[in-house]
PDB file of C-alpha atoms and ligand atoms in Angstrom:
ATOM      1  CA  UNK A1087     101.128 111.738  82.082  1.00  0.00           C
ATOM      2  CA  UNK A1088     103.609 111.010  84.381  1.00  0.00           C
ATOM      3  CA  UNK A1089     105.205 108.222  82.537  1.00  0.00           C
ATOM      4  CA  UNK A1090     104.968 110.719  79.707  1.00  0.00           C
ATOM      5  CA  UNK A1091     106.882 113.470  81.073  1.00  0.00           C
ATOM      6  CA  UNK A1092     109.267 111.624  83.729  1.00  0.00           C
ATOM      7  CA  UNK A1093     111.762 112.087  80.646  1.00  0.00           C
ATOM      8  CA  UNK A1094     112.025 115.802  81.763  1.00  0.00           C
ATOM      9  CA  UNK A1095     110.402 116.181  84.934  1.00  0.00           C
ATOM     10  CA  UNK A1096     113.690 116.801  87.121  1.00  0.00           C
ATOM     11  CA  UNK A1097     114.714 119.493  84.106  1.00  0.00           C
ATOM     12  CA  UNK A1098     111.334 121.105  84.106  1.00  0.00           C
ATOM     13  CA  UNK A1099     111.305 121.245  88.147  1.00  0.00           C
ATOM     14  CA  UNK A1100     114.753 122.710  88.080  1.00  0.00           C
ATOM     15  CA  UNK A1101     113.150 125.400  85.675  1.00  0.00           C
ATOM     16  CA  UNK A1102     110.509 126.298  86.779  1.00  0.00           C
ATOM     17  CA  UNK A1103     111.983 126.919  90.273  1.00  0.00           C
ATOM     18  CA  UNK A1104     115.093 128.357  89.610  1.00  0.00           C
ATOM     19  CA  UNK A1105     116.930 125.628  91.214  1.00  0.00           C
ATOM     20  CA  UNK A1106     115.279 126.180  94.574  1.00  0.00           C
ATOM     21  CA  UNK A1107     112.921 122.692  94.764  1.00  0.00           C
ATOM     22  CA  UNK A1108     116.220 121.458  96.322  1.00  0.00           C
ATOM     23  CA  UNK A1109     116.150 123.544  99.274  1.00  0.00           C
ATOM     24  CA  UNK A1110     112.441 122.586  99.731  1.00  0.00           C
ATOM     25  CA  UNK A1111     113.372 118.686  99.709  1.00  0.00           C
ATOM     26  CA  UNK A1112     115.898 119.301 102.307  1.00  0.00           C
ATOM     27  CA  UNK A1113     113.699 121.396 104.708  1.00  0.00           C
ATOM     28  CA  UNK A1114     110.748 118.840 104.358  1.00  0.00           C
ATOM     29  CA  UNK A1115     113.315 115.929 105.035  1.00  0.00           C
ATOM     30  CA  UNK A1116     114.844 117.881 107.889  1.00  0.00           C
ATOM     31  CA  UNK A1117     111.203 118.147 109.538  1.00  0.00           C
ATOM     32  CA  UNK A1118     110.443 114.475 109.111  1.00  0.00           C
ATOM     33  CA  UNK A1119     112.741 114.764 111.562  1.00  0.00           C
ATOM     34  CA  UNK A1120     114.640 111.158 111.061  1.00  0.00           C
ATOM     35  CA  UNK A1121     117.569 109.937 112.970  1.00  0.00           C
ATOM     36  CA  UNK A1122     120.329 106.751 111.744  1.00  0.00           C
ATOM     37  CA  UNK A1123     118.773 103.208 111.376  1.00  0.00           C
ATOM     38  CA  UNK A1124     115.083 104.293 110.622  1.00  0.00           C
ATOM     39  CA  UNK A1125     113.045 103.598 108.259  1.00  0.00           C
ATOM     40  CA  UNK A1126     111.055 105.906 105.700  1.00  0.00           C
ATOM     41  CA  UNK A1127     108.535 106.210 103.245  1.00  0.00           C
ATOM     42  CA  UNK A1128     107.714 108.173 100.263  1.00  0.00           C
ATOM     43  CA  UNK A1129     105.179 108.748  98.812  1.00  0.00           C
ATOM     44  CA  UNK A1130     104.138 109.622  95.300  1.00  0.00           C
ATOM     45  CA  UNK A1131     107.935 109.686  94.742  1.00  0.00           C
ATOM     46  CA  UNK A1132     108.506 110.399  91.547  1.00  0.00           C
ATOM     47  CA  UNK A1133     111.357 110.967  90.067  1.00  0.00           C
ATOM     48  CA  UNK A1134     113.178 110.037  94.366  1.00  0.00           C
ATOM     49  CA  UNK A1135     114.870 113.313  95.133  1.00  0.00           C
ATOM     50  CA  UNK A1136     113.042 113.580  98.332  1.00  0.00           C
ATOM     51  CA  UNK A1137     113.677 110.154  98.770  1.00  0.00           C
ATOM     52  CA  UNK A1138     117.225 110.724  98.023  1.00  0.00           C
ATOM     53  CA  UNK A1139     116.994 113.219 100.691  1.00  0.00           C
ATOM     54  CA  UNK A1140     115.815 111.342 103.527  1.00  0.00           C
ATOM     55  CA  UNK A1141     118.415 108.386 102.827  1.00  0.00           C
ATOM     56  CA  UNK A1142     120.767 111.099 104.376  1.00  0.00           C
ATOM     57  CA  UNK A1143     119.368 111.375 107.386  1.00  0.00           C
ATOM     58  CA  UNK A1144     118.643 107.745 108.124  1.00  0.00           C
ATOM     59  CA  UNK A1145     122.185 106.393 106.967  1.00  0.00           C
ATOM     60  CA  UNK A1146     123.640 104.327 108.568  1.00  0.00           C
ATOM     61  CA  UNK A1147     121.827 101.716 108.473  1.00  0.00           C
ATOM     62  CA  UNK A1148     118.399 102.762 107.564  1.00  0.00           C
ATOM     63  CA  UNK A1149     116.041 102.159 105.168  1.00  0.00           C
ATOM     64  CA  UNK A1150     114.744 104.632 102.830  1.00  0.00           C
ATOM     65  CA  UNK A1151     111.356 103.531 100.006  1.00  0.00           C
ATOM     66  CA  UNK A1152     110.489 105.486  97.425  1.00  0.00           C
ATOM     67  CA  UNK A1153     107.085 104.064  96.006  1.00  0.00           C
ATOM     68  CA  UNK A1154     104.893 105.808  93.024  1.00  0.00           C
ATOM     69  CA  UNK A1155     102.190 104.304  90.032  1.00  0.00           C
ATOM     70  CA  UNK A1156     104.150 105.264  87.588  1.00  0.00           C
ATOM     71  CA  UNK A1157     107.086 103.120  86.512  1.00  0.00           C
ATOM     72  CA  UNK A1158     108.583 105.461  84.147  1.00  0.00           C
ATOM     73  CA  UNK A1159     109.027 107.603  86.996  1.00  0.00           C
ATOM     74  CA  UNK A1160     110.344 105.021  89.478  1.00  0.00           C
ATOM     75  CA  UNK A1161     112.774 103.726  86.237  1.00  0.00           C
ATOM     76  CA  UNK A1162     114.282 107.611  86.574  1.00  0.00           C
ATOM     77  CA  UNK A1163     114.767 107.326  90.104  1.00  0.00           C
ATOM     78  CA  UNK A1164     115.992 103.736  90.165  1.00  0.00           C
ATOM     79  CA  UNK A1165     119.013 105.388  87.420  1.00  0.00           C
ATOM     80  CA  UNK A1166     119.183 108.645  90.092  1.00  0.00           C
ATOM     81  CA  UNK A1167     119.962 106.228  93.078  1.00  0.00           C
ATOM     82  CA  UNK A1168     120.354 102.330  92.800  1.00  0.00           C
ATOM     83  CA  UNK A1169     121.102 102.308  96.357  1.00  0.00           C
ATOM     84  CA  UNK A1170     117.353 103.264  97.463  1.00  0.00           C
ATOM     85  CA  UNK A1171     114.535 100.692  97.035  1.00  0.00           C
ATOM     86  CA  UNK A1172     111.546 101.427  94.842  1.00  0.00           C
ATOM     87  CA  UNK A1173     108.979  99.618  94.929  1.00  0.00           C
ATOM     88  CA  UNK A1174     105.701 100.537  92.650  1.00  0.00           C
ATOM     89  CA  UNK A1175     102.450 101.096  94.735  1.00  0.00           C
ATOM     90  CA  UNK A1176      99.456 103.404  94.917  1.00  0.00           C
ATOM     91  CA  UNK A1177      99.434 106.105  97.663  1.00  0.00           C
ATOM     92  CA  UNK A1178      95.676 105.329  97.690  1.00  0.00           C
ATOM     93  CA  UNK A1179      96.103 101.484  98.951  1.00  0.00           C
ATOM     94  CA  UNK A1180      99.635 101.623 100.563  1.00  0.00           C
ATOM     95  CA  UNK A1181     101.144  97.801 100.483  1.00  0.00           C
ATOM     96  CA  UNK A1182     102.693  98.297 103.709  1.00  0.00           C
ATOM     97  CA  UNK A1183     101.808  97.078 107.028  1.00  0.00           C
ATOM     98  CA  UNK A1184     100.555  99.655 109.646  1.00  0.00           C
ATOM     99  CA  UNK A1185     103.328 101.495 111.892  1.00  0.00           C
ATOM    100  CA  UNK A1186     105.932 100.467 110.141  1.00  0.00           C
ATOM    101  CA  UNK A1187     107.696 103.760 108.852  1.00  0.00           C
ATOM    102  CA  UNK A1188     109.115 106.171 111.634  1.00  0.00           C
ATOM    103  CA  UNK A1189     107.836 108.505 108.705  1.00  0.00           C
ATOM    104  CA  UNK A1190     106.142 108.816 105.266  1.00  0.00           C
ATOM    105  CA  UNK A1191     106.580 112.346 103.404  1.00  0.00           C
ATOM    106  CA  UNK A1192     105.186 113.374 100.020  1.00  0.00           C
ATOM    107  CA  UNK A1193     106.566 116.002  97.798  1.00  0.00           C
ATOM    108  CA  UNK A1194     104.099 117.956  95.551  1.00  0.00           C
ATOM    109  CA  UNK A1195     102.331 114.417  95.551  1.00  0.00           C
ATOM    110  CA  UNK A1196      99.398 115.241  97.431  1.00  0.00           C
ATOM    111  CA  UNK A1197      97.343 117.594  94.924  1.00  0.00           C
ATOM    112  CA  UNK A1198      97.635 114.573  92.681  1.00  0.00           C
ATOM    113  CA  UNK A1199      95.384 112.060  95.165  1.00  0.00           C
ATOM    114  CA  UNK A1200      92.196 111.316  93.526  1.00  0.00           C
ATOM    115  CA  UNK A1201      90.788 111.248  97.205  1.00  0.00           C
ATOM    116  CA  UNK A1202      93.200 113.727  99.544  1.00  0.00           C
ATOM    117  CA  UNK A1203      91.746 112.644 102.970  1.00  0.00           C
ATOM    118  CA  UNK A1204      92.268 108.499 101.996  1.00  0.00           C
ATOM    119  CA  UNK A1205      95.570 109.119 100.877  1.00  0.00           C
ATOM    120  CA  UNK A1206      96.724 110.783 103.923  1.00  0.00           C
ATOM    121  CA  UNK A1207      95.364 108.131 105.571  1.00  0.00           C
ATOM    122  CA  UNK A1208      97.058 105.565 104.626  1.00  0.00           C
ATOM    123  CA  UNK A1209     100.286 107.163 104.916  1.00  0.00           C
ATOM    124  CA  UNK A1210      99.060 107.697 108.734  1.00  0.00           C
ATOM    125  CA  UNK A1211      98.165 104.182 108.976  1.00  0.00           C
ATOM    126  CA  UNK A1212     101.871 103.122 107.849  1.00  0.00           C
ATOM    127  CA  UNK A1213     103.341 105.403 110.517  1.00  0.00           C
ATOM    128  CA  UNK A1214     104.567 104.364 114.077  1.00  0.00           C
ATOM    129  CA  UNK A1215     102.563 106.037 116.466  1.00  0.00           C
ATOM    130  CA  UNK A1216     104.774 109.054 117.681  1.00  0.00           C
ATOM    131  CA  UNK A1217     105.987 108.787 113.741  1.00  0.00           C
ATOM    132  CA  UNK A1218     105.785 112.323 111.080  1.00  0.00           C
ATOM    133  CA  UNK A1219     103.722 112.923 108.365  1.00  0.00           C
ATOM    134  CA  UNK A1220     105.329 115.336 105.610  1.00  0.00           C
ATOM    135  CA  UNK A1221     103.249 117.445 102.882  1.00  0.00           C
ATOM    136  CA  UNK A1222     105.351 119.655 101.053  1.00  0.00           C
ATOM    137  CA  UNK A1223     103.248 121.153  98.487  1.00  0.00           C
ATOM    138  CA  UNK A1224     102.828 124.188  96.250  1.00  0.00           C
ATOM    139  CA  UNK A1225     100.026 126.852  97.858  1.00  0.00           C
ATOM    140  CA  UNK A1226      98.500 129.969  96.378  1.00  0.00           C
ATOM    141  CA  UNK A1227      99.789 132.610  98.036  1.00  0.00           C
ATOM    142  CA  UNK A1228      96.416 135.493  98.533  1.00  0.00           C
ATOM    143  CA  UNK A1229      98.225 139.064  99.679  1.00  0.00           C
ATOM    144  CA  UNK A1230      99.797 141.352  95.900  1.00  0.00           C
ATOM    145  CA  UNK A1231     102.636 141.419  95.333  1.00  0.00           C
ATOM    146  CA  UNK A1232     103.218 137.438  95.110  1.00  0.00           C
ATOM    147  CA  UNK A1233     100.117 136.438  94.010  1.00  0.00           C
ATOM    148  CA  UNK A1234      99.852 138.406  91.140  1.00  0.00           C
ATOM    149  CA  UNK A1235     103.562 136.548  89.853  1.00  0.00           C
ATOM    150  CA  UNK A1236     101.980 133.940  91.088  1.00  0.00           C
ATOM    151  CA  UNK A1237      98.907 133.817  89.054  1.00  0.00           C
ATOM    152  CA  UNK A1238     100.891 135.093  85.820  1.00  0.00           C
ATOM    153  CA  UNK A1239     103.747 131.934  86.691  1.00  0.00           C
ATOM    154  CA  UNK A1240     101.204 129.749  86.700  1.00  0.00           C
ATOM    155  CA  UNK A1241      98.597 130.219  84.103  1.00  0.00           C
ATOM    156  CA  UNK A1242     101.047 132.294  81.550  1.00  0.00           C
ATOM    157  CA  UNK A1243     104.903 131.131  82.152  1.00  0.00           C
ATOM    158  CA  UNK A1244     103.999 127.612  83.099  1.00  0.00           C
ATOM    159  CA  UNK A1245     101.622 126.358  80.505  1.00  0.00           C
ATOM    160  CA  UNK A1246     104.054 128.004  77.895  1.00  0.00           C
ATOM    161  CA  UNK A1247     107.261 125.882  78.766  1.00  0.00           C
ATOM    162  CA  UNK A1248     105.038 122.879  78.696  1.00  0.00           C
ATOM    163  CA  UNK A1249     104.133 123.282  75.287  1.00  0.00           C
ATOM    164  CA  UNK A1250     108.093 123.696  74.594  1.00  0.00           C
ATOM    165  CA  UNK A1251     107.656 120.320  75.964  1.00  0.00           C
ATOM    166  CA  UNK A1252     105.046 118.677  73.642  1.00  0.00           C
ATOM    167  CA  UNK A1253     103.398 118.301  77.214  1.00  0.00           C
ATOM    168  CA  UNK A1254     100.718 120.778  76.859  1.00  0.00           C
ATOM    169  CA  UNK A1255      97.732 119.255  78.832  1.00  0.00           C
ATOM    170  CA  UNK A1256     100.512 118.263  81.845  1.00  0.00           C
ATOM    171  CA  UNK A1257     102.196 121.634  82.426  1.00  0.00           C
ATOM    172  CA  UNK A1258      98.328 123.246  82.335  1.00  0.00           C
ATOM    173  CA  UNK A1259      97.173 120.668  84.587  1.00  0.00           C
ATOM    174  CA  UNK A1260      99.758 121.808  86.944  1.00  0.00           C
ATOM    175  CA  UNK A1261      98.099 125.229  88.340  1.00  0.00           C
ATOM    176  CA  UNK A1262      94.613 124.099  88.108  1.00  0.00           C
ATOM    177  CA  UNK A1263      95.919 121.172  90.511  1.00  0.00           C
ATOM    178  CA  UNK A1264      97.121 123.762  92.557  1.00  0.00           C
ATOM    179  CA  UNK A1265      94.202 125.632  92.667  1.00  0.00           C
ATOM    180  CA  UNK A1266      92.046 123.102  93.725  1.00  0.00           C
ATOM    181  CA  UNK A1267      94.554 121.841  96.821  1.00  0.00           C
ATOM    182  CA  UNK A1268      93.098 123.362  99.720  1.00  0.00           C
ATOM    183  CA  UNK A1269      94.937 126.233 101.441  1.00  0.00           C
ATOM    184  CA  UNK A1270      96.776 125.916 104.452  1.00  0.00           C
ATOM    185  CA  UNK A1271      94.371 125.897 107.587  1.00  0.00           C
ATOM    186  CA  UNK A1272      92.232 123.097 105.048  1.00  0.00           C
ATOM    187  CA  UNK A1273      95.029 121.107 104.179  1.00  0.00           C
ATOM    188  CA  UNK A1274      95.764 120.620 108.255  1.00  0.00           C
ATOM    189  CA  UNK A1275      92.422 120.055 109.186  1.00  0.00           C
ATOM    190  CA  UNK A1276      92.390 117.278 106.481  1.00  0.00           C
ATOM    191  CA  UNK A1277      95.873 115.582 108.422  1.00  0.00           C
ATOM    192  CA  UNK A1278      94.092 116.139 111.738  1.00  0.00           C
ATOM    193  CA  UNK A1279      91.254 114.149 110.203  1.00  0.00           C
ATOM    194  CA  UNK A1280      93.473 111.915 109.414  1.00  0.00           C
ATOM    195  CA  UNK A1281      94.424 110.885 112.611  1.00  0.00           C
ATOM    196  CA  UNK A1282      97.252 112.688 112.623  1.00  0.00           C
ATOM    197  CA  UNK A1283      98.087 115.897 115.610  1.00  0.00           C
ATOM    198  CA  UNK A1284     100.419 118.775 116.269  1.00  0.00           C
ATOM    199  CA  UNK A1285      99.978 119.699 113.303  1.00  0.00           C
ATOM    200  CA  UNK A1286     101.907 122.654 111.851  1.00  0.00           C
ATOM    201  CA  UNK A1287     103.223 124.708 108.956  1.00  0.00           C
ATOM    202  CA  UNK A1288     105.701 126.689 107.063  1.00  0.00           C
ATOM    203  CA  UNK A1289     105.418 129.172 104.361  1.00  0.00           C
ATOM    204  CA  UNK A1290     108.666 129.687 102.224  1.00  0.00           C
ATOM    205  CA  UNK A1291     108.891 131.136  98.426  1.00  0.00           C
ATOM    206  CA  UNK A1292     107.387 133.733  99.696  1.00  0.00           C
ATOM    207  CA  UNK A1293     104.202 131.956 100.285  1.00  0.00           C
ATOM    208  CA  UNK A1294     104.431 129.967  97.911  1.00  0.00           C
ATOM    209  CA  UNK A1295     105.352 126.660  99.304  1.00  0.00           C
ATOM    210  CA  UNK A1296     104.021 124.731 102.424  1.00  0.00           C
ATOM    211  CA  UNK A1297     105.430 121.834 104.498  1.00  0.00           C
ATOM    212  CA  UNK A1298     102.928 121.277 106.665  1.00  0.00           C
ATOM    213  CA  UNK A1299     103.832 118.296 109.613  1.00  0.00           C
ATOM    214  CA  UNK A1300     101.462 116.077 111.695  1.00  0.00           C
ATOM    215  CA  UNK A1301     102.718 113.409 113.999  1.00  0.00           C
ATOM    216  CA  UNK A1302     100.360 109.982 114.632  1.00  0.00           C
ATOM    217  CA  UNK A1303      98.728 109.643 118.388  1.00  0.00           C
ATOM    218  CA  UNK A1304     100.186 107.058 120.573  1.00  0.00           C
TER     219      UNK A1304
HETATM  220  C1  SAM K2070     104.505 116.212  90.527  1.00  0.00           C
HETATM  221  S1  SAM K2070     105.286 114.283  90.851  1.00  0.00           S
HETATM  222  C2  SAM K2070     106.100 114.904  92.131  1.00  0.00           C
HETATM  223  C3  SAM K2070     107.007 113.698  92.216  1.00  0.00           C
HETATM  224  C4  SAM K2070     108.320 114.122  93.038  1.00  0.00           C
HETATM  225  N1  SAM K2070     107.743 113.872  95.030  1.00  0.00           N
HETATM  226  C5  SAM K2070     108.814 115.318  93.461  1.00  0.00           C
HETATM  227  O1  SAM K2070     108.840 115.754  94.951  1.00  0.00           O
HETATM  228  O2  SAM K2070     109.467 115.563  92.349  1.00  0.00           O
HETATM  229  C6  SAM K2070     103.399 113.482  91.195  1.00  0.00           C
HETATM  230  C7  SAM K2070     103.474 112.069  91.732  1.00  0.00           C
HETATM  231  O3  SAM K2070     103.264 111.482  92.232  1.00  0.00           O
HETATM  232  C8  SAM K2070     102.634 110.295  91.548  1.00  0.00           C
HETATM  233  N2  SAM K2070     101.193 109.896  92.203  1.00  0.00           N
HETATM  234  C9  SAM K2070      99.944 110.930  91.944  1.00  0.00           C
HETATM  235  N3  SAM K2070      99.224 110.250  92.557  1.00  0.00           N
HETATM  236  C10 SAM K2070      99.263 108.561  93.053  1.00  0.00           C
HETATM  237  C11 SAM K2070      98.880 107.391  93.947  1.00  0.00           C
HETATM  238  N4  SAM K2070      97.531 107.735  93.673  1.00  0.00           N
HETATM  239  N5  SAM K2070      99.647 106.995  93.891  1.00  0.00           N
HETATM  240  C12 SAM K2070     101.216 106.979  93.295  1.00  0.00           C
HETATM  241  N6  SAM K2070     101.679 108.180  92.764  1.00  0.00           N
HETATM  242  C13 SAM K2070     100.949 108.545  92.783  1.00  0.00           C
HETATM  243  C14 SAM K2070     103.076 110.788  90.025  1.00  0.00           C
HETATM  244  O4  SAM K2070     103.509 109.639  89.540  1.00  0.00           O
HETATM  245  C15 SAM K2070     104.317 111.602  90.222  1.00  0.00           C
HETATM  246  O5  SAM K2070     105.316 110.508  89.811  1.00  0.00           O
END
């Protein structure tokens, strides 16, 4: 599915979020608290926008790897930023040693993990003690008027936009994957189970976007 939507993924993101997704990625990258020379991993990187944001913070001298299991998505990322490292990898079985990154991030990818706990454990494993794990994700707002807007947007408009792209399945999958994903407190609990501490999160875009950060125990 991700290979098939790779060609118009960036355009759809901009249309669906009115371009705001860049701002959310900047905030997620800030929470990774990277410094020049650091190493960072962006899991389920897709077309690589969050990895590019991380790369700005580790320069000069640092390294960012964008990892994904869709070659179609990775091709787009490579075209966008050939100077970064783009590698095939399954988030549930990351091909990296323990403690090898200063931070690991995932943007709009965690809700696609078939096993969320395992994906978070893997991210925590590859981060060094004291390093950060950041999860940027869509969340379901609980209170009106945003909850009403969210239902109309996700259940009616997004699938309609998806139909225009010819990939209606992918864009009706999106709202259902958001609904299945835990609320911010539940995600924080899952991050704690993965061995992360000092977990906090910010809600933005009127409570539709949650950005969680946790630190690996020393
Ligand atoms: C909605 S896209 C998000 C892409 C990007 N991170 C962003 O912020 O736009 C979800 C991505 O997760 C990837 N993905 C889902 N499950 C994965 C897994 N188990 N291992 C690696 N990549 C995965 C898909 O291939 C897809 O590129």
